[in-house]
Amino acid sequence: MAEAELLYKNPDQPLNVRIRDLMRRMTLEEKIGQMVQIDRAVASTEVMKKYLIGSVLSGGGSAPAKKASVETWVNMVNDFQKGALSTRLGIPMIYGIDAVHGHNTVYGATIFPHNIGLGATRQVYADPALVKRIGAATALEVRATGIPYVFAPCIAVCRDPRWGRCYESYSEDPKIVRAMTELIPGLQGDRPANVRKGVPYLGGQEKVAACAKHYVGDGGTNKGINENNTLVGRHELFSIHMPAYYDSIIKGVATVMVSYSSWNGVKMHANRELITGFLKNTLNFKGIVISDWEGLDRMTTPPKANYTWSIETGVNAGLDMIMIPYNYTEFIDGLTFLVKNKFIPMSRINDAVKRILRVKFVMGVFENPLADLSMKKYIGSKEHRELAREAVRKSLVLLKNGKSEKRPLLPLPKKATKILVAGIHTNNIGYQCGGWTIDWQGQGGNITLGTTILTAIKNTVDQETEVVYQENPDAKFVKSNKFSYAIVVVGEHPYAETNGDSLNLTIPDPGPSIIDNVCGAIKCVVVIISGRPVAVKPYVAKMDALVAAWLPGTEGQGVADLLFGDYGFTGKLPHTWFKTVDQLPMNVGDSHYDPLFPFGFGLTTKPTNAT
Ligand SMILES: O=[N+]([O-])c1ccc(O[C@@H]2O[C@@H](CO)[C@H](O)[C@H](S[C@@H]3O[C@H](CO)[C@@H](O)[C@H](O)[C@H]3O)[C@@H]2O)cc1
């Protein structure tokens, strides 16, 4: 049949006409293929064509090459797309990737502060407008690599900093997390009034489809254990962990990813009441519900103990697209068997595929399936780095300034004879970015382009000021030099997910000894690089000043901007800062609330040149 007569290929046709026309043409095999998302590591033009795959992803750190160029990314995505387009119906695939804090898998991309830092930004109440701008910048950098879909924002409400993903959460306070769903219109564009709430929206080829995750209660697990059990009543689930999904759906979010965690012992991937009953039927969400990576496998202990049961239960619960990522033939065979033997009704498959097609039509990927290099200029652009630097400035929280209020240490004088800068986190892009940066777990060293805090300090001080950098100075060295003051930058090493779960939240060595050796001898400001509140109480008295910098990303200049008074501190704690870990979980409003620094705390300073 001529192209012109294929209603689904005609962009002038109404959305539902296109969906209906395409659905009626599809075989069961083509429908099941649309529900499959595989990792790029096992994808190819041939695999896309043979198995009718609907989506491809980069799992954490999954890149076509080390320091892959924009061209390499675009060519890879286009090759998979050509495979999809060569199928009988030519349904384009969509490529998804994590954008946890910018386009974080891509070398040279702008890396913004992790969400916990963005949750510390303050206008009247958080800084949603800043986060929306970050979303728009991230969309441009993601599109530059040919990718139209990101697994962001994470709208977890982290209720226990022992959770290894706490830095992916904006705050312990659902009101801040709700405000930060402004990332969605930043990524996707503003939903027009004539587009019904609940219907996915995408505003053109410079925007990307978003993903609210992880549905629901991922930040409330027992002791913060990743992927564990959220033991809360219905009121707490719906008042703490659910509200940001209302905002996400109202803003037109295209997809929702389901959490690995359980609610009161029921795996979220198996929770039909909350996925189909509430999200789809009550909230009227018309986009795609996507599983997490091997989410079906992890429905059982041990994982994949009964994969056929997992497929049946997960798909019947309401999962529309399955992030396999590797063993896709086993999934396809299993789902085909279950449908043909009526364990899964065809109506469920049709609901899933309609949602997938709806998002693909709304994304315009039928009309614009292939990418080009026209947006290459956005990767790590000066404008985006300046935006990230602004975000860093607004994210820092000043917790102590002077051993007495009358003698504040900050802002530091740019002109001094000789200053000491100590701590490996001062001169390490990888450390200041944290997890989900280039590699899934992140890592130390010069892993991507950016400005270290040490470079930023050197850029900012007076040219006559001697800057002495020592990774791990001993007390003798510190005492034998006549330093005017010291800047100590210590903290956590990069981690992601379960690798970040911690029951003690101590500052890794040699951080504590650096604080002791330096702050015991000279005036010092300590800058903590961490994905969450950490155990600082034993050291605070020794410090003259204390700054929580979270995980600032590539633009370390934002830290120096505040230390030396070019801008004032404005950030406020998005998380309660505990005294000892045996107080945890402890959130604002709890009866046993006895923090070292309370939620919302943050000292301010005026810019040095303020009139
Ligand atoms: O070798 N091991 O020990 C190992 C352990 C666990 C692994 O599990 C996997 O590791 C990562 C990289 O392979 C994957 O990204 C995911 S995480 C998941 O992935 C989605 C897509 O990236 C994100 O949007 C979600 O927000 C996130 O929850 C999974 O946990 C892999 C390897």
XYZ file of C-alpha atoms and ligand atoms in Angstrom:
643
model
C 0.000 0.000 0.000
C 1.316 3.487 -0.850
C 2.864 5.396 2.043
C 0.240 8.128 1.713
C -2.540 5.634 2.471
C -0.934 4.329 5.666
C -2.841 6.457 8.170
C -0.319 5.802 10.955
C 2.451 7.335 8.877
C 0.471 10.528 8.303
C 1.370 13.186 10.934
C -1.760 15.150 9.977
C -3.938 12.340 11.288
C -5.190 12.580 14.897
C -3.091 10.688 17.466
C -5.728 8.069 18.201
C -6.352 7.436 14.488
C -2.644 6.763 13.978
C -2.498 4.463 17.013
C -5.610 2.518 15.989
C -4.465 2.174 12.385
C -1.030 0.865 13.374
C -2.370 -1.438 16.105
C -4.695 -3.199 13.716
C -1.810 -3.927 11.368
C 0.522 -5.377 14.028
C 1.087 -9.074 14.688
C 1.562 -10.430 18.230
C 5.308 -10.758 17.486
C 5.501 -7.077 16.441
C 3.545 -6.009 19.526
C 5.756 -7.966 21.906
C 8.866 -6.576 20.200
C 7.691 -3.055 21.005
C 7.612 -3.931 24.715
C 11.298 -4.906 24.727
C 14.147 -2.556 25.702
C 17.686 -3.951 25.363
C 21.101 -2.537 26.264
C 23.235 -1.159 23.430
C 25.870 -3.789 24.269
C 23.711 -6.538 22.726
C 21.946 -4.434 20.087
C 22.739 -4.196 16.367
C 20.965 -3.331 13.141
C 20.355 -7.042 12.608
C 19.026 -7.701 16.125
C 16.642 -4.739 15.833
C 15.301 -6.093 12.540
C 15.109 -9.750 13.527
C 13.491 -9.301 16.941
C 11.448 -6.145 16.152
C 12.935 -4.420 19.227
C 11.076 -1.260 20.299
C 13.745 0.404 22.427
C 17.457 0.418 23.262
C 19.212 1.901 26.299
C 22.555 2.723 27.764
C 22.633 1.223 31.245
C 24.874 2.993 33.708
C 28.198 3.656 31.991
C 27.247 1.833 28.770
C 28.943 3.862 25.984
C 29.998 2.904 22.434
C 33.631 3.634 23.317
C 35.775 5.282 26.013
C 35.564 9.051 25.505
C 33.239 8.358 22.558
C 32.741 11.367 20.291
C 29.355 12.867 19.491
C 29.686 11.386 16.019
C 30.202 7.911 17.467
C 27.087 8.273 19.634
C 24.954 9.567 16.766
C 26.148 6.867 14.363
C 25.454 4.151 16.936
C 21.912 5.357 17.623
C 21.232 5.761 13.883
C 22.467 2.229 13.150
C 19.994 0.758 15.641
C 17.272 2.989 14.209
C 17.926 1.823 10.649
C 17.389 -1.727 11.843
C 14.040 -0.762 13.366
C 12.990 1.189 10.265
C 13.785 -1.800 8.025
C 11.043 -3.925 9.645
C 7.710 -4.596 7.902
C 5.864 -1.684 9.539
C 8.942 0.512 10.018
C 8.136 1.436 13.616
C 11.081 3.538 14.884
C 12.809 2.613 18.130
C 13.518 5.033 20.963
C 16.912 5.155 22.696
C 16.977 5.872 26.429
C 19.817 6.874 28.753
C 20.254 8.117 32.299
C 20.617 11.858 32.768
C 21.129 11.807 36.523
C 23.012 15.124 36.579
C 23.403 16.180 32.975
C 24.318 13.871 30.097
C 26.512 11.996 32.547
C 27.637 9.073 30.361
C 29.149 11.319 27.696
C 32.751 12.552 27.916
C 32.883 16.357 27.840
C 29.219 16.881 28.701
C 28.257 19.375 31.381
C 27.857 17.631 34.736
C 25.473 19.502 37.036
C 25.282 19.133 40.820
C 23.557 15.934 41.865
C 19.918 16.303 42.880
C 20.639 16.641 46.607
C 22.578 19.823 45.807
C 19.735 21.138 43.656
C 17.385 20.470 46.552
C 19.495 22.874 48.652
C 18.956 25.769 46.206
C 16.669 28.427 47.521
C 14.422 31.088 46.178
C 11.285 31.237 48.269
C 11.132 27.456 48.411
C 13.733 25.563 46.435
C 14.621 26.965 43.008
C 12.387 25.196 40.465
C 13.173 27.717 37.746
C 16.878 26.823 37.972
C 16.063 23.110 37.728
C 13.853 23.737 34.678
C 16.762 25.533 32.986
C 19.010 22.585 33.813
C 16.441 20.279 32.221
C 16.420 22.327 29.024
C 20.226 22.351 28.849
C 20.368 18.611 29.518
C 17.829 17.961 26.754
C 20.023 19.820 24.257
C 23.136 17.842 25.209
C 21.272 14.518 25.114
C 19.711 15.304 21.724
C 23.175 16.292 20.438
C 24.126 12.598 20.730
C 20.990 11.479 18.869
C 19.115 10.327 21.983
C 15.451 11.379 22.547
C 14.672 9.818 25.973
C 16.143 10.088 29.476
C 15.467 8.178 32.695
C 15.057 11.359 34.730
C 13.983 12.907 37.065
C 14.468 10.656 40.047
C 11.691 11.898 42.357
C 12.592 9.650 45.249
C 12.051 11.191 48.690
C 15.139 10.014 50.591
C 14.093 9.400 54.175
C 17.367 7.816 55.329
C 20.844 9.050 54.239
C 22.191 5.533 54.692
C 20.641 4.867 51.227
C 23.297 4.706 48.497
C 21.017 6.676 46.133
C 20.195 9.507 48.544
C 22.075 11.991 46.349
C 19.696 11.165 43.474
C 16.868 12.483 45.661
C 16.247 16.247 45.914
C 15.162 16.123 49.546
C 13.574 14.371 52.527
C 10.728 16.861 52.105
C 8.096 15.911 49.476
C 7.310 19.617 48.952
C 10.844 20.234 47.630
C 10.702 17.090 45.475
C 7.337 18.213 44.072
C 8.797 21.633 43.207
C 11.726 19.960 41.437
C 9.444 18.139 38.983
C 9.998 21.349 37.010
C 12.841 19.354 35.472
C 10.146 17.629 33.385
C 8.970 20.702 31.438
C 12.647 21.616 31.155
C 13.357 18.270 29.509
C 10.075 17.828 27.568
C 8.741 21.381 27.138
C 5.689 22.941 28.814
C 2.501 20.910 28.357
C 0.073 23.140 26.418
C -3.346 23.683 28.003
C -5.031 21.821 25.129
C -3.100 18.638 25.918
C -5.034 16.706 28.584
C -3.371 16.043 31.943
C -1.958 12.525 32.012
C -1.226 12.472 28.275
C 2.511 12.461 27.499
C 3.808 15.638 25.885
C 6.994 16.501 24.008
C 7.732 19.942 22.591
C 9.860 19.281 19.521
C 13.219 17.898 18.486
C 15.262 19.858 21.026
C 13.396 18.209 23.865
C 13.533 14.682 25.237
C 11.003 12.320 26.777
C 11.371 12.141 30.573
C 10.852 9.424 33.151
C 9.603 9.939 36.700
C 11.255 7.319 38.902
C 11.241 4.995 40.819
C 7.578 4.355 41.416
C 6.930 4.340 44.374
C 8.584 4.626 47.763
C 12.153 3.900 46.619
C 13.526 6.425 49.148
C 11.744 4.968 52.137
C 13.278 1.515 52.498
C 14.244 -0.075 55.785
C 17.557 1.447 57.004
C 17.962 2.939 53.534
C 18.893 -0.486 52.182
C 18.771 -0.183 48.389
C 15.986 -2.093 46.609
C 14.621 -3.193 49.994
C 11.272 -2.966 51.762
C 9.407 0.307 52.402
C 7.509 -0.413 55.580
C 5.061 2.475 55.846
C 1.311 2.860 56.133
C -0.865 3.978 53.251
C -1.050 7.571 54.542
C 2.756 7.936 54.662
C 3.197 6.366 51.216
C 0.600 8.688 49.696
C 1.671 11.815 51.576
C 5.453 11.448 51.387
C 6.378 9.309 48.354
C 3.445 9.700 45.942
C 2.759 13.468 45.579
C 5.565 14.211 43.102
C 3.976 11.686 40.725
C 0.817 13.820 40.672
C 2.910 16.808 39.560
C 4.877 14.723 37.047
C 1.706 13.442 35.384
C 0.115 16.897 35.338
C 3.283 18.179 33.630
C 2.938 15.535 30.918
C 5.730 13.116 31.848
C 6.105 10.543 29.078
C 7.164 7.540 31.170
C 7.242 6.264 34.760
C 9.836 3.731 35.917
C 8.888 1.218 38.577
C 11.044 0.761 41.674
C 12.998 -2.361 42.588
C 11.802 -1.851 46.166
C 8.768 -3.333 47.862
C 5.908 -1.732 49.722
C 5.095 -3.684 52.873
C 6.529 -6.846 51.381
C 4.979 -6.562 47.894
C 7.469 -5.954 45.103
C 6.536 -2.770 43.250
C 7.115 -4.598 39.951
C 4.320 -6.945 41.011
C 1.984 -4.308 42.433
C -1.030 -4.259 40.135
C -3.082 -2.127 42.567
C -0.569 0.723 42.503
C 0.543 0.444 38.863
C -2.720 -0.300 37.051
C -5.256 0.520 39.738
C -3.826 3.831 40.900
C -1.265 5.194 38.416
C -3.147 4.219 35.240
C -6.787 4.144 36.290
C -6.993 6.698 39.116
C -4.318 9.189 38.034
C -5.199 8.525 34.375
C -1.552 8.257 33.316
C -1.480 7.536 29.560
C 2.277 7.189 29.082
C 4.603 4.199 29.329
C 5.215 2.309 32.578
C 8.734 0.917 32.198
C 10.452 -1.632 34.430
C 13.816 -1.001 35.970
C 16.933 -2.792 34.692
C 16.303 -6.515 35.172
C 13.366 -5.445 37.279
C 11.483 -8.646 36.403
C 14.483 -10.789 37.399
C 14.718 -9.092 40.798
C 11.059 -9.767 41.653
C 12.265 -13.048 43.146
C 15.010 -14.044 45.561
C 17.350 -15.186 44.170
C 16.867 -13.113 41.007
C 15.241 -14.984 38.111
C 14.249 -17.878 40.384
C 10.988 -18.103 38.430
C 11.273 -15.932 35.336
C 8.008 -17.104 33.781
C 6.146 -16.100 36.966
C 7.981 -12.768 36.957
C 6.992 -12.048 33.344
C 3.366 -13.012 33.952
C 3.081 -11.087 37.230
C 4.968 -7.999 36.050
C 3.163 -7.619 32.735
C -0.233 -8.319 34.319
C 0.584 -5.755 37.043
C 0.802 -3.143 34.288
C 4.413 -2.975 33.071
C 4.344 -1.808 29.443
C 8.031 -1.757 28.450
C 10.543 -4.150 29.966
C 14.165 -3.074 30.509
C 15.529 -6.556 29.888
C 18.587 -5.625 29.131
C 20.500 -8.694 27.819
C 18.433 -11.918 27.707
C 15.743 -10.555 25.415
C 15.036 -13.799 23.515
C 14.137 -15.525 26.792
C 11.725 -12.706 27.625
C 10.182 -12.706 24.150
C 9.684 -16.478 24.211
C 8.278 -16.364 27.750
C 5.817 -13.559 27.055
C 4.717 -15.161 23.780
C 4.004 -18.427 25.586
C 2.038 -16.656 28.341
C -0.118 -14.703 25.870
C -0.778 -17.659 23.576
C -1.807 -19.744 26.585
C -4.027 -16.952 27.959
C -2.062 -16.382 31.185
C -1.766 -12.789 29.972
C -4.791 -11.375 28.126
C -4.321 -9.773 24.709
C -6.015 -6.672 26.149
C -2.999 -6.167 28.448
C -0.589 -6.397 25.511
C -2.721 -3.974 23.518
C -2.764 -1.484 26.416
C 1.032 -1.663 26.669
C 1.618 -1.239 22.934
C -0.905 1.595 22.619
C 0.987 3.472 25.335
C 4.323 2.847 23.640
C 2.996 4.005 20.247
C 1.355 7.047 21.841
C 4.688 8.174 23.296
C 6.523 7.478 20.026
C 3.980 9.470 18.000
C 4.064 12.347 20.517
C 7.878 12.323 20.370
C 7.720 12.785 16.593
C 10.111 9.895 16.099
C 8.091 8.568 13.133
C 8.725 11.857 11.340
C 12.295 12.388 12.646
C 13.786 8.919 13.263
C 17.422 9.744 12.494
C 19.770 12.194 14.182
C 22.477 14.430 12.733
C 25.411 16.437 14.087
C 23.655 19.798 14.055
C 23.446 19.995 17.863
C 27.053 18.997 18.606
C 27.839 22.526 19.783
C 25.684 22.045 22.886
C 27.870 19.367 24.494
C 29.682 21.020 27.409
C 28.934 24.464 25.988
C 30.146 27.577 27.842
C 26.551 28.609 28.472
C 25.712 25.242 30.036
C 28.857 25.272 32.171
C 27.961 28.753 33.416
C 24.492 27.443 34.294
C 26.080 24.528 36.161
C 28.415 26.962 37.963
C 25.369 29.010 39.030
C 23.733 25.807 40.293
C 26.854 24.964 42.285
C 26.831 28.407 43.911
C 23.165 28.064 44.868
C 23.604 24.505 46.151
C 26.351 25.050 48.726
C 25.198 25.213 52.357
C 27.242 27.142 54.942
C 26.945 25.252 58.229
C 29.540 27.104 60.340
C 31.263 30.451 59.822
C 33.753 31.374 62.541
C 34.346 30.083 66.021
C 32.327 33.063 67.147
C 29.593 34.912 65.276
C 31.557 38.147 65.633
C 34.553 36.730 63.768
C 33.264 34.994 60.611
C 35.958 33.350 58.496
C 34.102 33.509 55.172
C 34.377 35.103 52.732
C 38.128 34.478 52.605
C 40.484 37.272 51.529
C 41.740 36.729 47.973
C 44.952 38.503 48.910
C 47.102 36.581 51.399
C 50.779 35.706 51.607
C 50.456 31.944 51.478
C 47.455 29.635 51.763
C 47.195 25.864 52.150
C 44.755 23.818 50.102
C 44.510 20.237 51.359
C 42.591 17.056 50.573
C 42.398 14.879 47.443
C 38.828 16.072 46.766
C 40.317 19.474 45.962
C 41.987 18.300 42.782
C 39.798 15.480 41.466
C 37.007 15.959 38.918
C 35.822 12.400 39.430
C 35.428 12.881 43.173
C 33.561 16.164 42.835
C 31.127 14.580 40.333
C 30.441 11.394 42.286
C 28.594 8.344 40.999
C 26.746 8.137 37.661
C 29.557 10.023 35.926
C 31.061 8.456 32.809
C 30.992 5.116 34.633
C 27.967 3.849 36.506
C 29.849 3.952 39.804
C 31.865 7.033 38.849
C 35.554 7.063 39.710
C 38.389 9.356 40.824
C 40.718 11.212 38.493
C 40.418 13.299 35.349
C 37.453 11.340 34.063
C 35.968 14.204 32.041
C 36.418 17.882 31.257
C 35.778 20.433 33.995
C 37.266 22.734 36.640
C 38.575 21.219 39.864
C 38.132 23.124 43.097
C 41.905 23.600 43.254
C 41.991 25.155 39.794
C 39.040 27.326 40.766
C 40.866 28.545 43.885
C 43.953 29.386 41.837
C 41.746 31.189 39.294
C 40.205 33.310 42.036
C 42.918 34.387 44.498
C 45.120 37.379 43.947
C 48.058 36.599 41.687
C 50.471 37.408 44.543
C 48.865 34.851 46.845
C 50.946 31.682 47.021
C 48.710 28.592 46.850
C 50.287 25.449 48.348
C 48.426 22.210 47.574
C 49.005 19.141 49.713
C 46.839 16.034 49.318
C 47.413 14.785 52.856
C 49.611 17.112 54.933
C 50.914 16.090 58.343
C 50.751 18.400 61.346
C 54.488 19.153 61.216
C 54.226 20.439 57.666
C 51.237 22.609 58.520
C 52.886 24.075 61.625
C 56.234 24.667 59.939
C 54.728 26.938 57.307
C 53.197 30.346 57.951
C 49.879 29.821 56.138
C 47.342 32.630 56.334
C 44.531 30.076 56.303
C 43.662 26.671 54.876
C 40.937 25.251 52.678
C 40.361 21.547 53.367
C 38.268 19.567 50.868
C 37.427 16.042 51.984
C 34.503 13.646 51.629
C 33.090 10.515 50.106
C 34.455 8.572 47.180
C 32.151 7.963 44.181
C 29.476 5.297 44.461
C 26.113 4.361 42.973
C 23.156 2.385 44.262
C 23.861 -0.523 46.594
C 27.596 0.212 46.588
C 26.719 3.447 48.360
C 24.620 1.952 51.141
C 26.329 2.813 54.438
C 25.408 2.088 58.030
C 28.093 4.343 59.550
C 28.259 7.331 57.118
C 31.806 8.082 58.231
C 34.111 10.318 56.201
C 36.596 8.019 54.455
C 40.262 8.228 55.416
C 42.360 10.284 55.226
C 39.662 12.996 55.587
C 39.450 12.986 59.411
C 43.223 13.090 59.875
C 43.561 15.938 57.363
C 40.986 17.912 59.350
C 42.855 17.182 62.582
C 46.305 18.002 61.167
C 45.257 21.217 59.424
C 42.462 22.650 61.549
C 44.366 21.854 64.714
C 47.110 24.239 63.616
C 45.648 27.059 61.499
C 42.365 28.730 60.610
C 40.501 26.429 58.266
C 37.347 26.089 56.222
C 36.323 22.488 55.569
C 34.370 21.740 52.383
C 32.594 18.374 52.493
C 32.105 16.610 49.143
C 29.385 14.029 49.804
C 26.163 12.584 48.441
C 24.376 13.111 51.782
C 24.887 14.233 55.373
C 27.889 12.381 56.832
C 29.300 11.964 60.366
C 31.013 15.322 61.004
C 30.080 15.988 64.662
C 33.459 14.866 66.087
C 35.291 17.435 63.945
C 33.053 20.520 63.872
C 34.563 22.174 66.965
C 38.027 22.123 65.344
C 36.789 23.817 62.178
C 36.508 27.567 61.789
C 34.034 27.129 58.947
C 32.130 24.239 57.399
C 30.537 24.039 53.934
C 28.380 21.214 52.561
C 29.145 21.159 48.817
C 27.357 17.849 48.066
C 28.506 16.529 44.641
C 28.967 19.748 42.632
C 29.857 18.236 39.241
C 32.325 19.629 36.695
C 32.066 23.323 37.548
C 34.206 23.669 40.673
C 34.476 27.402 40.024
C 31.099 27.736 41.750
C 32.721 26.661 45.025
C 35.468 29.287 44.808
C 32.874 31.941 43.841
C 31.386 31.594 47.324
C 34.515 30.869 49.389
C 36.050 34.157 48.239
C 32.887 36.254 48.303
C 32.153 36.892 44.640
C 28.724 35.571 45.568
C 26.992 35.001 48.902
C 25.914 31.699 50.418
C 22.143 31.105 50.077
C 21.715 27.321 50.224
C 19.589 25.564 52.851
C 19.795 21.920 53.979
C 17.414 19.682 51.964
C 18.147 16.927 54.472
C 18.392 16.799 58.235
C 22.052 16.547 59.289
C 22.212 13.947 62.071
C 24.471 13.920 65.124
C 24.985 10.150 65.150
C 23.758 7.398 62.828
C 21.887 5.643 65.609
C 19.368 8.488 65.397
C 18.401 7.383 61.845
C 15.958 7.517 60.249
C 15.299 11.058 61.500
C 13.368 13.577 59.406
C 11.941 17.002 60.149
C 8.751 16.607 62.136
C 9.825 13.390 63.881
C 9.227 13.354 67.641
C 12.842 12.332 68.295
C 14.153 15.221 66.186
C 17.570 16.227 67.575
C 19.815 17.124 64.614
C 23.333 18.530 64.445
C 22.000 20.904 61.773
C 18.219 20.953 61.130
C 16.438 20.613 57.800
C 16.319 24.061 56.152
C 19.392 25.361 58.021
C 21.999 27.402 56.178
C 24.019 30.510 57.110
C 24.229 33.322 54.597
C 26.988 35.709 53.582
C 26.951 38.826 51.451
C 29.119 39.145 48.345
C 32.322 40.998 49.260
C 31.546 43.826 46.882
C 27.915 44.098 48.058
C 27.008 47.747 48.722
O 28.119 -6.530 38.255
N 27.317 -6.260 39.205
O 27.538 -6.627 40.398
C 26.127 -5.549 38.912
C 25.211 -5.316 39.927
C 24.045 -4.644 39.629
C 23.836 -4.230 38.330
O 22.679 -3.664 38.067
C 22.573 -2.653 37.083
O 23.671 -1.757 37.072
C 23.528 -0.589 36.289
C 24.600 -0.597 35.162
O 24.783 -1.863 34.670
C 22.205 -0.406 35.678
O 22.124 0.902 35.190
C 21.121 -0.712 36.690
S 20.656 0.510 37.709
C 19.104 0.992 37.079
O 19.330 1.213 35.699
C 18.448 2.101 35.028
C 19.017 2.265 33.634
O 20.396 2.537 33.709
C 18.333 3.424 35.786
O 17.530 4.341 35.093
C 17.750 3.138 37.147
O 17.577 4.309 37.916
C 18.641 2.167 37.899
O 17.958 1.723 39.062
C 21.320 -1.959 37.462
O 21.366 -1.751 38.876
C 24.746 -4.423 37.319
C 25.927 -5.101 37.612
